[in-house]
XYZ file of C-alpha atoms in Angstrom:
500
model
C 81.291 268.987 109.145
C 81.672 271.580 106.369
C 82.457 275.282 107.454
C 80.407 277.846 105.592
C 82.420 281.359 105.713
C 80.299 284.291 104.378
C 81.805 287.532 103.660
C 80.069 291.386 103.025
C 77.005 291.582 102.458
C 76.034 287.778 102.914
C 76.983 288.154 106.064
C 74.863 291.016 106.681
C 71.922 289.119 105.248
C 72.909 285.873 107.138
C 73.305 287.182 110.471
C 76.510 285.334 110.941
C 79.913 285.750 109.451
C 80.016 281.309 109.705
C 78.285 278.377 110.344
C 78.470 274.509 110.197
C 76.580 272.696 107.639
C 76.178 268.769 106.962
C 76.338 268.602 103.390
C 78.337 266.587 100.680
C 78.667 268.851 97.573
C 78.937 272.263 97.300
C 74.947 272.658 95.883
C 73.415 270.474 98.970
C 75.594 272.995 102.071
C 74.165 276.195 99.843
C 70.656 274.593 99.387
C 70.434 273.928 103.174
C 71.711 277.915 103.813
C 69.380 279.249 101.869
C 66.555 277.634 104.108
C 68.045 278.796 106.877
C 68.874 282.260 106.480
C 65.960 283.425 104.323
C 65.202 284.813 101.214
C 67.520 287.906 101.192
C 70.632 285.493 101.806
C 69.596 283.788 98.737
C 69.180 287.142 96.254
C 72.695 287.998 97.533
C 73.779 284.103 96.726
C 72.573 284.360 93.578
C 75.360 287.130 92.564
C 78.012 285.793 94.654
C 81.082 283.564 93.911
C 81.698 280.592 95.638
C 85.136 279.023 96.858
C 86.180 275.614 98.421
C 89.999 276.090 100.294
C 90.449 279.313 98.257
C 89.980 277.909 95.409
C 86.907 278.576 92.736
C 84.267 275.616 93.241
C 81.247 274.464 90.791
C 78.074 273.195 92.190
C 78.814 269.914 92.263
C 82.073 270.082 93.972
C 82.554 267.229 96.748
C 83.585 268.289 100.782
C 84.126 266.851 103.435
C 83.836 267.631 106.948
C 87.349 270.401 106.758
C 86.703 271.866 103.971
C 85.648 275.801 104.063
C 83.129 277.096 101.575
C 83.229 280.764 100.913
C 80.514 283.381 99.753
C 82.148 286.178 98.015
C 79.397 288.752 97.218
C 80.753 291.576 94.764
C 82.815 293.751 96.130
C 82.813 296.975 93.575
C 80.521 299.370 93.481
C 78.729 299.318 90.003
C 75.726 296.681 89.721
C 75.244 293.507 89.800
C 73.095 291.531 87.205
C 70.586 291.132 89.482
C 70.170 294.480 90.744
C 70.028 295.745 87.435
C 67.025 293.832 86.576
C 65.276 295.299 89.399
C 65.718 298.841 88.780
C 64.649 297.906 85.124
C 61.100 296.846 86.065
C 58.382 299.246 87.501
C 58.818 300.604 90.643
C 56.981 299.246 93.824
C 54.119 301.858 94.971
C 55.018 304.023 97.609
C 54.185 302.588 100.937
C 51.900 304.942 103.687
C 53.985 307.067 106.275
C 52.160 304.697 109.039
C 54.244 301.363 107.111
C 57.856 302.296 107.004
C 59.575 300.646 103.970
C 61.920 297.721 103.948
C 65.233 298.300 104.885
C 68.414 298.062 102.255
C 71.709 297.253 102.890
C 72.787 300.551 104.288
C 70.091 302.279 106.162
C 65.695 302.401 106.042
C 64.254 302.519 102.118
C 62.910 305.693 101.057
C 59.609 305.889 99.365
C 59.000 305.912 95.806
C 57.867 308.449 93.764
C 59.173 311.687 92.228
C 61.469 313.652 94.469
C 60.417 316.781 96.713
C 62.096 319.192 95.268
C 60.096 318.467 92.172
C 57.275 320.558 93.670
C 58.453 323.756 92.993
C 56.633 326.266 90.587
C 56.459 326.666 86.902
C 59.899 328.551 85.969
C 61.057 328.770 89.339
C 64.337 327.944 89.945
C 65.312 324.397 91.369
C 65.404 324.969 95.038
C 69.125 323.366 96.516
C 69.220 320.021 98.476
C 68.452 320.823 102.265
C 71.152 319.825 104.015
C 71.137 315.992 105.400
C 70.294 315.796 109.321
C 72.947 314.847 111.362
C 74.008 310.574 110.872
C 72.671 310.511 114.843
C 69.173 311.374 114.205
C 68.849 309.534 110.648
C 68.681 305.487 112.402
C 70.055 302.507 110.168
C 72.507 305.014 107.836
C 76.225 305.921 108.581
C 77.640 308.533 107.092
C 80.463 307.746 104.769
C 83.821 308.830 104.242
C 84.849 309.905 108.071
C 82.856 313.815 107.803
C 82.326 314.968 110.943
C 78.969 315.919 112.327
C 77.946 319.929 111.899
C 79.058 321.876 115.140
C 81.714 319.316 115.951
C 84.384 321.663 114.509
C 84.876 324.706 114.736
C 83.182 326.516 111.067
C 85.852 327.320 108.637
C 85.748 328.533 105.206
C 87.196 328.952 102.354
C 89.280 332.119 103.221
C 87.153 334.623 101.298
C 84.177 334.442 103.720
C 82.449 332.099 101.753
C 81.558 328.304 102.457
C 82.745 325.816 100.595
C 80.279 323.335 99.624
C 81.244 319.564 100.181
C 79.700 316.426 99.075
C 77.258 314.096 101.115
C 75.834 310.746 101.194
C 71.676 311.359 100.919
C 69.220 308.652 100.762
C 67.037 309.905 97.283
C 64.452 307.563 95.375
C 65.327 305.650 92.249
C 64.717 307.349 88.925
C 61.097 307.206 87.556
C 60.496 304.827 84.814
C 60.968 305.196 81.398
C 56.880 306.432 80.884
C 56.304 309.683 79.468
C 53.409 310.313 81.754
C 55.299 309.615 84.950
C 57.954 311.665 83.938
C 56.655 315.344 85.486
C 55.708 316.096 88.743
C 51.965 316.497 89.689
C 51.809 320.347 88.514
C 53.105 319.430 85.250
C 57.029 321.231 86.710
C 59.860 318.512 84.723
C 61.707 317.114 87.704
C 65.398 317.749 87.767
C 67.951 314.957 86.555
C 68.981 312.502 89.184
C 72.445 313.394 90.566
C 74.780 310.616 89.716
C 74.894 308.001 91.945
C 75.786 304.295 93.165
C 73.216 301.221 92.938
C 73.145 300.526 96.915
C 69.557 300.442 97.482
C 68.500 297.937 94.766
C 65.176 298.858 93.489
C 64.052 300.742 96.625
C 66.437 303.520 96.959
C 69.619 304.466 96.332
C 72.460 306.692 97.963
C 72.634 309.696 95.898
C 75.940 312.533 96.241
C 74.134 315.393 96.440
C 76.319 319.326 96.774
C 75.321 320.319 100.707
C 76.476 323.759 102.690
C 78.912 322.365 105.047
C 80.601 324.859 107.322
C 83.973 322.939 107.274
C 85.583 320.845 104.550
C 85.453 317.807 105.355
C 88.626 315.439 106.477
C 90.410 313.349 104.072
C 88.323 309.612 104.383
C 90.699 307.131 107.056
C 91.117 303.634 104.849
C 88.097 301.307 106.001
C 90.215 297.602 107.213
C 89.061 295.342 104.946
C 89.080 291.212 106.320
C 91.457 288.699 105.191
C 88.906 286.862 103.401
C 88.174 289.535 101.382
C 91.526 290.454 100.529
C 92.200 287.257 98.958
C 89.128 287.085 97.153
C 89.855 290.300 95.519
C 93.237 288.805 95.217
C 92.632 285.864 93.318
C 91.609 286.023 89.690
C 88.239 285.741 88.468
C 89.195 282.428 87.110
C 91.867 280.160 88.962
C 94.479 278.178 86.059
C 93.495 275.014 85.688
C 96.843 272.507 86.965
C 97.530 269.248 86.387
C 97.677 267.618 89.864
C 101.410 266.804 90.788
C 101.975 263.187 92.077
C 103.185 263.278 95.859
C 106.285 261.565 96.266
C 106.172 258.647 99.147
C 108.348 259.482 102.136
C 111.548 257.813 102.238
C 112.567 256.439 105.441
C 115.199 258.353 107.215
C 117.464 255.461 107.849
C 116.526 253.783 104.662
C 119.328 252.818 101.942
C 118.523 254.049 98.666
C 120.733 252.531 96.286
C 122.242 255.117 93.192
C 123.762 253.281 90.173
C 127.502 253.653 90.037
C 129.347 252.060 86.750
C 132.095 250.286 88.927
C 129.863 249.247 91.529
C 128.499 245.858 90.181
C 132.459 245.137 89.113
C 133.811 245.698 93.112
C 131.346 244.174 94.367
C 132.184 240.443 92.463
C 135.610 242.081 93.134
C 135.388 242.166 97.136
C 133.590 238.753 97.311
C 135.975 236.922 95.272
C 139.146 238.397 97.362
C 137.552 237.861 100.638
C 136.327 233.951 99.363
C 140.207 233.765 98.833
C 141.041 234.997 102.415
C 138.451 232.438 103.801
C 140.193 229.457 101.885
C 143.665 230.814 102.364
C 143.286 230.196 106.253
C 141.975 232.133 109.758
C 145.102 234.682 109.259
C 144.862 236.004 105.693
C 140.781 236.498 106.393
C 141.702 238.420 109.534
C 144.023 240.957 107.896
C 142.135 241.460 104.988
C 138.914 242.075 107.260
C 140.992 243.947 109.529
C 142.079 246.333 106.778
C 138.326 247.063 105.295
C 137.681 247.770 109.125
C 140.465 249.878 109.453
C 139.256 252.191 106.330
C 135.648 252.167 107.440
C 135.583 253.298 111.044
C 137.590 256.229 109.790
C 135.523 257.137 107.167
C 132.751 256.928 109.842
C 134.626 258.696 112.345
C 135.041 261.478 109.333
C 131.422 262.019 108.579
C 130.755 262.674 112.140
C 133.590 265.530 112.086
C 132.503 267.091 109.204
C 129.320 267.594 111.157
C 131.289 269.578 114.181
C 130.949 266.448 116.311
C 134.341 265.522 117.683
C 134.820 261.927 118.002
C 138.764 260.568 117.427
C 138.700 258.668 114.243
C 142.482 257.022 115.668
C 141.172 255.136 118.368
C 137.600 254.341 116.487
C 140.081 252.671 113.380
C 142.692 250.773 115.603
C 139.414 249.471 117.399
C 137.446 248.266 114.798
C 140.788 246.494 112.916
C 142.086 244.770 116.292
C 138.634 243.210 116.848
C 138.687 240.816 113.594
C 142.437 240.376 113.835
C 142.526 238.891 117.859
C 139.401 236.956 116.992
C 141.530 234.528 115.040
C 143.369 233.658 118.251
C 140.074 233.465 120.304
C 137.722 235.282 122.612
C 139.618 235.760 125.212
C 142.036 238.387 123.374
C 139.199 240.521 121.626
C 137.691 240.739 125.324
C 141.219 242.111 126.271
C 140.832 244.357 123.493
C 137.308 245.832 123.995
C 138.879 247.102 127.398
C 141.748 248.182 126.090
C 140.244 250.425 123.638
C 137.358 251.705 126.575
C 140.245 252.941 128.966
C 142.296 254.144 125.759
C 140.064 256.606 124.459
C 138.478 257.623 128.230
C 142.379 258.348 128.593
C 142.931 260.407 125.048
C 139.481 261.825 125.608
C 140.466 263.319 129.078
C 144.141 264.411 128.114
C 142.506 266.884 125.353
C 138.771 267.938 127.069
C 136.163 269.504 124.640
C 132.827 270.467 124.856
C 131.010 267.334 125.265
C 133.923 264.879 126.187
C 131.106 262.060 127.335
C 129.753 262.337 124.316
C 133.060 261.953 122.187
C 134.058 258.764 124.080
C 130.475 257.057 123.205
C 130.399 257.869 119.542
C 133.922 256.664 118.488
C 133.528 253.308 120.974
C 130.247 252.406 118.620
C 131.785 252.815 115.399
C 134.938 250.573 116.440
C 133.502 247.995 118.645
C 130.086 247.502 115.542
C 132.875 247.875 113.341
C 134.850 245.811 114.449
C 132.358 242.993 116.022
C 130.620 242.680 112.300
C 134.297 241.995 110.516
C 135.399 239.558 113.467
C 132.416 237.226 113.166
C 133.613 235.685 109.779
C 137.212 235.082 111.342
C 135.682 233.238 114.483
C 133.558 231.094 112.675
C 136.510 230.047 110.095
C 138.223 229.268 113.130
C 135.590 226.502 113.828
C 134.698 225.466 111.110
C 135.328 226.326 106.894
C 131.756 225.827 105.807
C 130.094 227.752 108.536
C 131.986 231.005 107.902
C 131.036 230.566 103.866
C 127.823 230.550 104.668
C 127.494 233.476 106.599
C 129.747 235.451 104.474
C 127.436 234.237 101.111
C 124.443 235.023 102.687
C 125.788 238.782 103.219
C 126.575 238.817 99.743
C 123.755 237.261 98.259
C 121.347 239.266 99.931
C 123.702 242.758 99.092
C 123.317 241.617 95.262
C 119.545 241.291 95.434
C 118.942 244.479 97.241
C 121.249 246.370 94.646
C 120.308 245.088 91.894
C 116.046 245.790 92.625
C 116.523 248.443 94.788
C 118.839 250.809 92.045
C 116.003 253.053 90.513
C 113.216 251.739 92.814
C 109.798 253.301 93.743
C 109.976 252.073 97.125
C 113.064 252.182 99.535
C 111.841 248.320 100.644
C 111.623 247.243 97.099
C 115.453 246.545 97.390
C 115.278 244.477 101.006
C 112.373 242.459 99.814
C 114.449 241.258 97.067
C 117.613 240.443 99.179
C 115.421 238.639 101.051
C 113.451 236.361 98.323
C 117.327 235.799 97.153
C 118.403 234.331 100.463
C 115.516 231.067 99.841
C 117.528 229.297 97.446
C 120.426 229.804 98.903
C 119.196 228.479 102.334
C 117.769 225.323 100.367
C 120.902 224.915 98.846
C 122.873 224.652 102.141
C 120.549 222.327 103.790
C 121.208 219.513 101.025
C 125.165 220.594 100.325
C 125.966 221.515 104.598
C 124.757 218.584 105.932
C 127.134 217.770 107.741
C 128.859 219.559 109.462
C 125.234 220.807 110.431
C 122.689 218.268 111.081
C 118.463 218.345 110.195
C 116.812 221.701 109.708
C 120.178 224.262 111.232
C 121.138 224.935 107.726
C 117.206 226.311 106.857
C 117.117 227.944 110.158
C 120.814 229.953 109.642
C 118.955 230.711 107.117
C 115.631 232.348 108.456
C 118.076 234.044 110.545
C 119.770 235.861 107.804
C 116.543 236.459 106.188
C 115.235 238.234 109.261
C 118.723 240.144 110.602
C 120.431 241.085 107.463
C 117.633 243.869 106.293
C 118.339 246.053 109.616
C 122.369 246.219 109.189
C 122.228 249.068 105.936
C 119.421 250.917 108.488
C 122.098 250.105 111.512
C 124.924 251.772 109.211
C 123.358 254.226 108.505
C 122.429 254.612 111.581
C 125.935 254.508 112.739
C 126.695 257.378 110.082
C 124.210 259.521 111.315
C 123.231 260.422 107.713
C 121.833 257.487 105.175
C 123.378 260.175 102.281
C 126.690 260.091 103.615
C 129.993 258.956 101.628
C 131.468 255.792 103.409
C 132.017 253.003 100.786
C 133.904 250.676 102.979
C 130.781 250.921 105.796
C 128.652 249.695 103.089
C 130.425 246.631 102.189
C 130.239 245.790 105.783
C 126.727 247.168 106.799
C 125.129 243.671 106.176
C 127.308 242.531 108.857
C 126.464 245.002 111.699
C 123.486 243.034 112.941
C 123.239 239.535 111.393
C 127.286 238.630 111.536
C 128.045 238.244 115.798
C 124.064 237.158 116.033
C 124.514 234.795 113.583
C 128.271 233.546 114.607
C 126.922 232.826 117.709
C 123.826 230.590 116.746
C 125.999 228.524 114.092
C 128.418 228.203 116.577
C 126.051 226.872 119.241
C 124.118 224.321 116.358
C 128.086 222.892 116.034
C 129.408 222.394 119.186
């Protein structure tokens, strides 16, 4: 529920510096504290500001159960409306000595009524203040300012033998009203002017600085700590600037692809599908190099990236990896097994022969970029191998969906605005295939190669980046593979198993 924070001297009148209150608006929590902690809580309400989070709240301001409402009483010392039209009206009669007066904010009232020294004989001189008793025998009022009590130091003077006098906090009576008749004492004696003073007693009293006899200046006044809460109210302006609220941004996801418009971009891309449509027709050899080469260039620029970051992986072995892969698949599986072991013990071997840091770790991050590498640019070549049509398929659903994500997800709100569209691309395509691919696939394999593309080929940008370690980072030929990573050995294996 709602946390009510009072500050000064609402939290003198409250009792409490906070409390919990069930409320839903700003009026309702302050109604419900006013019942609860009296009628002096609500006088000092009245005059006080009110805050929701730190900032300045109206009445019918809506919280919930974390927000924090703050009562800032003022915190200078002239008066406050309210306490001004108090000393304005009459003043109260004086209570009897058997009925002590209410108490103010600083110590017990005083009564009403003109002050004592008022008494003195016609013509006489004004008698001096007495000097205040000591703050331990006066309950309820502290002495201000840090002056020590009389006989607590030894007396000093001024140097001449004479004391000085120093300045005290009394407790005097409010200044009579504005009636001719009240303004003399009872022997007819006009009472002396009021010594200036501050409006802490409201209309009951007030504390007066009145000239005392001390026998010892008194010590320069230690700063008085002043809570947080209060600094920042008196930190804040009396009125808080008005903002327009700025739009939050949604979170992008850390692996997501977000797609920046490049002039050349749409260009390479018909570029590299029409080249590597070429290789496909031109026979299992051509579309090895050529994948071979694309391989080559992006497990180095991968291996790259990962220097750059002070990671030490050997961008040497990670390239001849990833380009060996597509060009033994051509002759079968047998010799890209032969190479995956090769290129385990080959890098174990350069890894050892020059030890770093982390040598474990070195091994591991260049085998995944050449073997994904490599594994996503072989799966084309096998499947040519079998069969022409298969290996067109595969390699138009990876560019069909590419196209549809680019094209959507350049300038996008959402980072899955760009997917969703590769995916809704892939439908007609799939349809297409199961009217035109039948044979060499047979019933429903077409739609479900398909499905399968649909499903795989959103996770290979996440697995390159991924692979890159940053989605931000510069590695153009990665990206023309990345659809690959996932969906090309997955779904080389399933069209091979739906044609044999």
């Amino acid at each position: 529920m709602p946390t009510l924070r009072l500050f000064a001297s609402a939290r003198e009148a409250a009792g409490t510096a906070r409390a919990e209150i069930e409320a839903t608006t700003v009026a309702e929590l302050l109604d419900k504290a006013r019942g609860q902690f009296g009628e002096r809580f609500g006088r000092v309400l009245d005059t006080s500001r009110v805050w929701v989070n730190g900032q300045p709240a109206e009445m019918g301001t809506v919280i919930t159960g974390h927000d924090i409402v703050a009562v800032l009483p003022p915190v200078s010392g002239g008066s406050s409306p309210a306490e001004a039209a108090a000393r304005a009206a009459p003043a109260p009669a004086a209570p009897s000595p058997e009925t002590p007066g209410p108490a103010t904010a600083t110590g017990p009232a005083a009564p009403t009524g003109p002050p004592p020294e008022s008494s003195a004989p016609a013509g006489a001189p004004a008698p001096t203040a007495a000097p205040a008793p000591p703050a331990a025998t006066r309950p309820g009022l502290r002495p201000l300012g840090g002056a020590r009590r009389p006989g607590s130091h030894p007396a000093s003077g001024t140097g001449d033998g004479s004391e000085r006098p120093a300045r005290r906090l009394r407790l005097v009576p409010p200044p009579p009203p504005d009636d001719p008749s009240d303004t003399a004492s009872p022997d007819h004696t006009p009472a002396p002017p009021p010594a200036p003073s501050s409006s802490v007693g409201g209309s009951m009293g007030r504390l007066a600085l009145a000239p005392v006899p001390e026998p010892f200046p008194p010590p320069a006044a230690p700063p008085i700590p002043t809570p947080v809460g209060q600094q920042a109210a008196a930190a804040a302006p009396e009125t808080a600037p008005e903002t327009a609220p700025v739009p939050e941004s949604k979170p992008v996801a850390p692996l997501a692809v977000v797609h920046q418009s490049t002039r050349p971009h749409g260009r390479l891309g018909v570029a590299w599908a029409m080249v590597t449509a070429g290789a496909l027709f031109a026979g299992p050899g051509w579309l090895s190099v050529w994948l071979a080469v694309i391989a080559f260039v992006a497990a180095s620029q991968t291996a790259i990236v990962w220097r750059k970051r002070g990671e030490r992986p050997l961008p040497a072995f990670a390239a001849a990896t990833a380009a060996a892969l597509p060009l033994t698949a051509a002759t079968g599986l047998d010799h890209m097994n032969m190479v995956v072991a090769g290129a385990i013990v080959l890098t174990l071997i350069a890894r050892v022969a020059a030890p770093t840091k982390a040598p474990g770790r070195d091994v591991g991050i260049t085998l995944m970029i050449g073997l994904s590498i490599g594994m996503a640019a072989a799966a084309p070549v096998l499947l040519r191998s079998i069969n022409i049509p298969a290996a067109l398929y595969l390699l138009a659903c990876a560019a069909i969906y590419d196209a549809g994500a680019y094209l959507v997800g350049t300038g996008a709100s959402s980072a899955w605005e760009g997917p969703a569209a590769g995916v809704v691309a892939l439908l007609p395509l799939s349809m297409a295939a199961a009217v035109v691919l039948v044979p060499p696939f047979h019933g429903g394999a077409p739609l479900l190669l398909g499905l399968i593309a649909a499903v795989l080929a959103p996770f290979g940008p996440v697995a390159g980046s991924a692979l890159l370690g940053d989605r931000t980072a510069y590695a153009p030929a990665l990206r023309r593979l990345d659809s690959l990573l996932i969906m090309g050995p997955i779904w080389a294996w399933c069209a091979a198993a739906l044609l044999l």
